Short mmCIF file of C-alpha atoms in Angstrom, two decimals:
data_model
loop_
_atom_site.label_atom_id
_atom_site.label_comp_id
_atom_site.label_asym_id
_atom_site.label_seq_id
_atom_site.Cartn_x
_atom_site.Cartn_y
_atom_site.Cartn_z
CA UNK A 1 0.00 0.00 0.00
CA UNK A 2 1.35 3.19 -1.57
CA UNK A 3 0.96 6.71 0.51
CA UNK A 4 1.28 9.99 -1.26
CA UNK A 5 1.21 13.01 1.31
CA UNK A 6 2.64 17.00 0.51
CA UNK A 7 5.36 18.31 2.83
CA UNK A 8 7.07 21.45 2.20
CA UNK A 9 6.02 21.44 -1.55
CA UNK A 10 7.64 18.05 -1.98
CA UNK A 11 6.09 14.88 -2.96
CA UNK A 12 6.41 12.17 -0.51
CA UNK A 13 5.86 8.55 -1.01
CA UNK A 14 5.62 6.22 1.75
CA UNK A 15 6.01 2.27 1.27
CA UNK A 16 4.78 0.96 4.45
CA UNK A 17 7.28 -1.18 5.63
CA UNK A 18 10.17 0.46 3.84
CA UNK A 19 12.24 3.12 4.33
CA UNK A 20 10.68 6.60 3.46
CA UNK A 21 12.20 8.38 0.08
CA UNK A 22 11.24 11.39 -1.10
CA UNK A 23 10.69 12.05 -4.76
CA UNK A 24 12.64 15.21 -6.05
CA UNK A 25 9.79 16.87 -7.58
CA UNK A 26 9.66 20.96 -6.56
CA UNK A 27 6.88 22.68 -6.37
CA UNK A 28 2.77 21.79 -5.73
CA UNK A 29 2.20 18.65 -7.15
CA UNK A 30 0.51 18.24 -10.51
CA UNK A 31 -2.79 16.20 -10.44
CA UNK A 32 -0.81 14.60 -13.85
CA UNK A 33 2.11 13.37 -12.38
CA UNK A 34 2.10 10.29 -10.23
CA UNK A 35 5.54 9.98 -8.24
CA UNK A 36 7.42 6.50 -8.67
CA UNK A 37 7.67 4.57 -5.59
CA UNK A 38 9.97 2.18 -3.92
CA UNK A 39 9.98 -1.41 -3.76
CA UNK A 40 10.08 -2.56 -0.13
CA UNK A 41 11.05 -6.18 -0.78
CA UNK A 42 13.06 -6.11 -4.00
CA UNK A 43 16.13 -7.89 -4.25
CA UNK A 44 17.89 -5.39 -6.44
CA UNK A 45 20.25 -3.18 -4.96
CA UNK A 46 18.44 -0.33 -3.08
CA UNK A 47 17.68 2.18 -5.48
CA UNK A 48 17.28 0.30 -8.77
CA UNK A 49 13.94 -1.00 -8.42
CA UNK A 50 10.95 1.57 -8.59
CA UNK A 51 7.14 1.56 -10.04
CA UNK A 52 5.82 4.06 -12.21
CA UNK A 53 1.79 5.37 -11.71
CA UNK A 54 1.47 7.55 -14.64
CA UNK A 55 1.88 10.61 -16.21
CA UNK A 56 5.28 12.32 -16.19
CA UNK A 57 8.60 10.19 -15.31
CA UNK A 58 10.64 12.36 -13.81
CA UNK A 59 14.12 10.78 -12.76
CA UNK A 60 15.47 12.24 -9.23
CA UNK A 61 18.74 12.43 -8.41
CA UNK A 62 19.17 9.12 -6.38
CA UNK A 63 17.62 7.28 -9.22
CA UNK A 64 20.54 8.81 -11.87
CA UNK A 65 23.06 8.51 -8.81
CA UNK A 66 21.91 4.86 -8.49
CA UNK A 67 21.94 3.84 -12.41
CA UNK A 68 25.76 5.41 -12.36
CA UNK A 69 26.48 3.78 -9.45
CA UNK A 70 24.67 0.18 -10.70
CA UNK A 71 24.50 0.58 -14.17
CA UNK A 72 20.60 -0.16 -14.35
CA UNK A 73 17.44 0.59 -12.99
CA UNK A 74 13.93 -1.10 -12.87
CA UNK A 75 10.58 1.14 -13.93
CA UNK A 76 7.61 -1.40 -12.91
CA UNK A 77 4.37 -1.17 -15.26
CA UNK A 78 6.21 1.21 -17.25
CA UNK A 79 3.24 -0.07 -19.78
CA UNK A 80 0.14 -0.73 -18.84
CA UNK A 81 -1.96 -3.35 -19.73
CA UNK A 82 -3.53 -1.34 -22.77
CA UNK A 83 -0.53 -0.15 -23.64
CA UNK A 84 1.10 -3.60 -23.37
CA UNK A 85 -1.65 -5.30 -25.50
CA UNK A 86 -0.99 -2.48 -28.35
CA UNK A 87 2.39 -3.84 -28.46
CA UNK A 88 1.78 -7.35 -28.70
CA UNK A 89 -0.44 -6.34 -31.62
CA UNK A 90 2.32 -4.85 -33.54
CA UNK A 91 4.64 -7.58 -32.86
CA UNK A 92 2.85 -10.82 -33.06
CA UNK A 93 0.74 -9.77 -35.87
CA UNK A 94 3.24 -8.53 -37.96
CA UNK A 95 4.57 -11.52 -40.33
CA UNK A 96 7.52 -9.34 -40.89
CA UNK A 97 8.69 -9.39 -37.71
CA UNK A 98 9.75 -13.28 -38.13
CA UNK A 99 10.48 -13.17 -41.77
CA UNK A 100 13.23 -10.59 -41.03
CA UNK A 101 14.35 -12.01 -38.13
CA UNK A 102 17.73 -13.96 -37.58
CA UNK A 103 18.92 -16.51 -35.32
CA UNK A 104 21.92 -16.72 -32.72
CA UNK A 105 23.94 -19.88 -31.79
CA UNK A 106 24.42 -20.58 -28.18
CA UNK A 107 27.31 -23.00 -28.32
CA UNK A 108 24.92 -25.34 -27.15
CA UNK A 109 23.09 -26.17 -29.62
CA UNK A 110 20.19 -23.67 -29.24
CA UNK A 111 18.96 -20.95 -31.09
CA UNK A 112 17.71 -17.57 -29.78
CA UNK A 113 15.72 -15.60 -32.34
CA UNK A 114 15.70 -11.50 -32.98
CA UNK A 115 15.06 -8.93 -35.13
CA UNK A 116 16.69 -5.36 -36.09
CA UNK A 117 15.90 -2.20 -36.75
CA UNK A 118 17.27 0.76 -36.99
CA UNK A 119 14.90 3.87 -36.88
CA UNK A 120 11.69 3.95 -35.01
CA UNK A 121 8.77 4.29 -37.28
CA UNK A 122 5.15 5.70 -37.24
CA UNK A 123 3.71 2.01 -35.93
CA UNK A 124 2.68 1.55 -32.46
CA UNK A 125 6.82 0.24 -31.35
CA UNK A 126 7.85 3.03 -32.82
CA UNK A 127 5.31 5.43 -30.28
CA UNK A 128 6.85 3.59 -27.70
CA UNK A 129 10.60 4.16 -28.55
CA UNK A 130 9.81 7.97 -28.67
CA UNK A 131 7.51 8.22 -25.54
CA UNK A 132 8.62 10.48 -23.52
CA UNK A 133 8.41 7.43 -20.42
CA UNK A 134 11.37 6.11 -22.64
CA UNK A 135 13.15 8.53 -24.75
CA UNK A 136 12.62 11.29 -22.27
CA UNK A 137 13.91 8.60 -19.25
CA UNK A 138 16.63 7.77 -21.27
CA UNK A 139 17.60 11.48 -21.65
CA UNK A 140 17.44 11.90 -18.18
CA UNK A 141 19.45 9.42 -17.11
CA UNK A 142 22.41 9.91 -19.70
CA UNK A 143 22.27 13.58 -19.34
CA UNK A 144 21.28 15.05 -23.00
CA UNK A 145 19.70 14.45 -25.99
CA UNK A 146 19.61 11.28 -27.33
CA UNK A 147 18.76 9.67 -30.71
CA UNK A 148 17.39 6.13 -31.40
CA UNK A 149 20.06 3.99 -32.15
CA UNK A 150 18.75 0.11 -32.57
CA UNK A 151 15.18 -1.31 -32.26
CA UNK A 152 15.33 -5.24 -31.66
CA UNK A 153 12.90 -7.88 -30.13
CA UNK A 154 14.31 -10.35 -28.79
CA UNK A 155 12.17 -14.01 -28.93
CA UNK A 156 13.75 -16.62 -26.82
CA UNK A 157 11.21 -19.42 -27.05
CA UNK A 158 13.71 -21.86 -28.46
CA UNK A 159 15.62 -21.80 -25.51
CA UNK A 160 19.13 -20.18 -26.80
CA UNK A 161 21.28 -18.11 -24.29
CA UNK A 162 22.97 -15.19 -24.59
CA UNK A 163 26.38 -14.93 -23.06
CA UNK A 164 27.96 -12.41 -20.69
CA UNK A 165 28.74 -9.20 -22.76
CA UNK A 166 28.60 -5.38 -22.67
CA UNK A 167 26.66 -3.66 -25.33
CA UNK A 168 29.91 -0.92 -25.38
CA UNK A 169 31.37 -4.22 -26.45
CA UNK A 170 30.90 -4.09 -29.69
CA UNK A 171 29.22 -0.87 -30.48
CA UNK A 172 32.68 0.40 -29.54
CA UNK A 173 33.79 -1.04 -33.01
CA UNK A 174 30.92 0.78 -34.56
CA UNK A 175 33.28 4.22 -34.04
CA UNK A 176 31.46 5.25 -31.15
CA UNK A 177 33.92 6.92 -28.96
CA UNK A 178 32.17 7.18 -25.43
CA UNK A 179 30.08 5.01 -23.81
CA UNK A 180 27.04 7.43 -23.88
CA UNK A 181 24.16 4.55 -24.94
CA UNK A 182 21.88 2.83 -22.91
CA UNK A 183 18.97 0.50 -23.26
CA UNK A 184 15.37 0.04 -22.66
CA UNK A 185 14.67 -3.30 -22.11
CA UNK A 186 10.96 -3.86 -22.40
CA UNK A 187 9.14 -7.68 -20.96
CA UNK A 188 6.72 -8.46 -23.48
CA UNK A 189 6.16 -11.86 -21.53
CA UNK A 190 6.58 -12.84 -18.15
CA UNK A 191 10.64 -12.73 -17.36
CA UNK A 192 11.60 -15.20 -15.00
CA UNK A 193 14.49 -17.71 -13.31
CA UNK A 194 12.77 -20.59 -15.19
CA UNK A 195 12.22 -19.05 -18.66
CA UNK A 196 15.81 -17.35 -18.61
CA UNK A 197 15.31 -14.12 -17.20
CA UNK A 198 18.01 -11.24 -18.32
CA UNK A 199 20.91 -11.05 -15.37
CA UNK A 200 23.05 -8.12 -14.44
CA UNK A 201 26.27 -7.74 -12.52
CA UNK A 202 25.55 -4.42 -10.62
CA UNK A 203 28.41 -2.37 -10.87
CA UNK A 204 30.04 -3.86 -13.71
CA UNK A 205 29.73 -0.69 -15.82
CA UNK A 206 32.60 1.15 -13.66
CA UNK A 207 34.84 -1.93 -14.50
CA UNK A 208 35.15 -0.13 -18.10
CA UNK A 209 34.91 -1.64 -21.08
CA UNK A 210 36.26 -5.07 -21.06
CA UNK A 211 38.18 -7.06 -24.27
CA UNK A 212 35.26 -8.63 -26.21
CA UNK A 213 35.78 -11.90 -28.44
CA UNK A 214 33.55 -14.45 -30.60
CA UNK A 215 32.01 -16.93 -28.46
CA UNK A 216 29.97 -20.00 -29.31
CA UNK A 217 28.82 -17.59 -32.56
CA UNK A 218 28.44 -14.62 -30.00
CA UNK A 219 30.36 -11.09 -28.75
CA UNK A 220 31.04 -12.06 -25.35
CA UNK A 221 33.16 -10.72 -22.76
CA UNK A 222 36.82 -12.38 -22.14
CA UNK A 223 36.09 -15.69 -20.47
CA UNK A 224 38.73 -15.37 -18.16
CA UNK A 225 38.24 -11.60 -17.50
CA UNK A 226 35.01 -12.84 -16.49
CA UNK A 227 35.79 -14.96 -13.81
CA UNK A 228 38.20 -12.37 -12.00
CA UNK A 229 34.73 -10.23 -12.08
CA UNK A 230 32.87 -12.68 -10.57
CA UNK A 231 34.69 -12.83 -7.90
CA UNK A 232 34.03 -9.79 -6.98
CA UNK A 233 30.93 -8.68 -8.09
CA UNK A 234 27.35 -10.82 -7.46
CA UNK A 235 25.32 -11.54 -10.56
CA UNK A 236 21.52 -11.03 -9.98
CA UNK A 237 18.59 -12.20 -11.25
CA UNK A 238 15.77 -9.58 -12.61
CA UNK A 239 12.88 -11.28 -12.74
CA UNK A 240 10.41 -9.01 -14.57
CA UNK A 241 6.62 -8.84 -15.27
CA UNK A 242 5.02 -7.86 -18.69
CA UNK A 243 5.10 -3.97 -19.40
CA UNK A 244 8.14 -3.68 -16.56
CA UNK A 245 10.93 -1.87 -18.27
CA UNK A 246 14.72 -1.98 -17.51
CA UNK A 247 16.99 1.13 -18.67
CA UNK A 248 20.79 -0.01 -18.12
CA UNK A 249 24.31 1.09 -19.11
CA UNK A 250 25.86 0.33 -22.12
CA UNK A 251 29.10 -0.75 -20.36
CA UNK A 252 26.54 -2.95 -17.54
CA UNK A 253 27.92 -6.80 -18.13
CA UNK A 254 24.76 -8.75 -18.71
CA UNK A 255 23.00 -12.31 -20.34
CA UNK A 256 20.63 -14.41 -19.78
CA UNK A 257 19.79 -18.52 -19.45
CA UNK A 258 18.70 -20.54 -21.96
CA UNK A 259 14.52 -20.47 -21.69
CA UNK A 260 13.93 -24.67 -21.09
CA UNK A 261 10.31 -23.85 -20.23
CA UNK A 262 7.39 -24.08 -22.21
CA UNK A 263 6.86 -20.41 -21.39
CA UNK A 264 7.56 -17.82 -24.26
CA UNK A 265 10.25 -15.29 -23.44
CA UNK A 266 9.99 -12.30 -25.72
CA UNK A 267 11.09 -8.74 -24.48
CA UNK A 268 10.95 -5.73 -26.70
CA UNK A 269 14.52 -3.19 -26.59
CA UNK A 270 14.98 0.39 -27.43
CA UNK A 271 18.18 1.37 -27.55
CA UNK A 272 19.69 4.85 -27.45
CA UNK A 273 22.65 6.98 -28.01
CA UNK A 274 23.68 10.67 -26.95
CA UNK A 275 23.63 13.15 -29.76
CA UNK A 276 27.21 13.93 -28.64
CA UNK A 277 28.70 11.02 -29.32
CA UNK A 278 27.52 10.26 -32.80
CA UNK A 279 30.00 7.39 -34.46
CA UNK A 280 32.67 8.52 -36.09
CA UNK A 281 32.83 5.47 -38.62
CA UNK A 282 29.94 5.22 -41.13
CA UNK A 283 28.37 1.95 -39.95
CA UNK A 284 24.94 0.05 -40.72
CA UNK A 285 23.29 1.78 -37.09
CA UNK A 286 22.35 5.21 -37.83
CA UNK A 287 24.47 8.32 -37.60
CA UNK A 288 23.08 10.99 -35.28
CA UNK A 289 19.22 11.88 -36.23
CA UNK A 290 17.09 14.29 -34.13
CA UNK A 291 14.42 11.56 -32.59
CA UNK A 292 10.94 13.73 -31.89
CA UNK A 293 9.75 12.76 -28.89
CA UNK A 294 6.03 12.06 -28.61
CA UNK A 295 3.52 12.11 -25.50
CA UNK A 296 2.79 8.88 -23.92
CA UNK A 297 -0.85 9.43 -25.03
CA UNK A 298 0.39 8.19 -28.63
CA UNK A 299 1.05 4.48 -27.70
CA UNK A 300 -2.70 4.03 -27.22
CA UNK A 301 -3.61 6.23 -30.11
CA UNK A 302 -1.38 4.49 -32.31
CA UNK A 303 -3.06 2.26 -34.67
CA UNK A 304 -0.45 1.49 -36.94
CA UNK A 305 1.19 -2.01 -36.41
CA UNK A 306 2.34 -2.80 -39.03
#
């Protein structure tokens, strides 16, 4: 049970149970905005898991301190149901989506399966890459404007893994110079242990960007790099819901399981770049293009999914 109560001309959230955090909004609040609360019970480090409640995302300065300082962070319900169901529309009813898709070797046998694009379009996936929940979010936490840099989907029902790897991995080759770029990791399905949930190593994108090889017919970080790390550093599980959304670093070391369930495993990924740090090499991911924003309002009105 969520509290909202005004204090000073501050918006304060109360998860009973939980420690008290304020939400660094100034001024009365707006009968628009909904604050986003904290998680009492999450697992995730404290200050990487939060839930949004509608209308303007505005990202405080523990939740940027806390995505430098982890290299992720955790927007619950970031869609809503409606929302959610507008997206499934545009993805499972599009015959393009699989026609154009290609598959990735595990090593193992196993094949995960995604698809590529590179600009966000006037369909209903493209209204959710430039919602201001996302694109604006993603501003926020990178600190300036960014530009859509790579639109995939990611469909994991054959049960293929992905291997440990930083996204700064190989977009580094792409003649990007800093690692300015971040993703938007979007559940489509249910995102669990048993179906191969995504895991993170929190912290792992202060480690710098590590040596990258081919693995198993992936980019994955050095093996034995890699097991120095995890000595360190705990991996974690983030089990996620459909519509929960999870913004992290392009430098955050990440995978996820082969899916052995009978449980579909698709997730939907915006990913984004700052204008100031547009590649230097000419390269099959766009160059720096002004990406107009759009109110959240447009996901629903959207009915384009094709």
């Amino acid at each position: 049970m969520l509290r909202r109560s005004m204090a000073m001309g501050r918006c304060q959230l109360m998860a009973f149970g939980a420690r008290r955090m304020k939400c660094a909004m100034e001024g009365p609040l707006s009968a628009a905005v909904r604050c986003v609360a904290s998680i009492s019970s999450s697992p995730l480090p404290p200050g990487t898991d939060y839930v949004y409640e509608g209308g303007q995302l505005s990202v405080t300065g523990p939740m940027k301190t806390s995505f430098e300082e982890n290299g992720f962070i955790v927007f619950r319900k970031l869609l809503d149901g409606d929302e959610l169901s507008q997206v499934r529309i545009g993805l499972e009813d599009n015959g393009a989506i699989m026609n154009e898709s290609i598959t990735v070797a595990d090593g193992s046998g196993r094949e995960s399966r995604m698809c590529l694009w590179n600009q966000p379009g006037a369909d209903v996936t493209g209204m959710v890459c430039r919602a201001e929940k996302v694109a604006g979010t993603m501003e926020q936490l990178l600190g300036g404007e960014v530009y859509h840099y790579q639109l995939m989907m990611k469909e994991a029902f054959t049960g293929g893994a992905f291997v440990w790897h930083q996204d700064y991995g190989y977009w580094y080759m792409n003649g990007c110079l800093y690692p300015h770029m971040a993703t938007a990791f979007i559940a489509v399905d249910m995102c669990k242990k048993e179906n191969g949930c995504m895991q993170v190593i929190p912290g792992s994108n202060r480690l710098g960007r590590i040596e990258h090889t081919r693995l198993a017919g992936q980019t994955g970080a050095d093996t034995e790099r890699m097991e120095l790390i995890k000595k360190r550093l705990e991996a974690m599980h983030v089990e996620m819901e459909p519509g929960d959304a999870l913004f992290f670093h392009s430098l955050l070391l990440h995978k996820s399981s082969q899916n052995s369930s009978p449980n579909r495993r698709w997730a939907f990924l915006c990913a984004y770049n700052r204008a100031t740090n547009d590649p230097l090499l000419k390269h099959h991911h766009p160059q720096y293009t002004p990406l107009e924003q759009v109110p959240n309002s447009a996901i629903l009105e959207c009915q384009n999914f094709t």
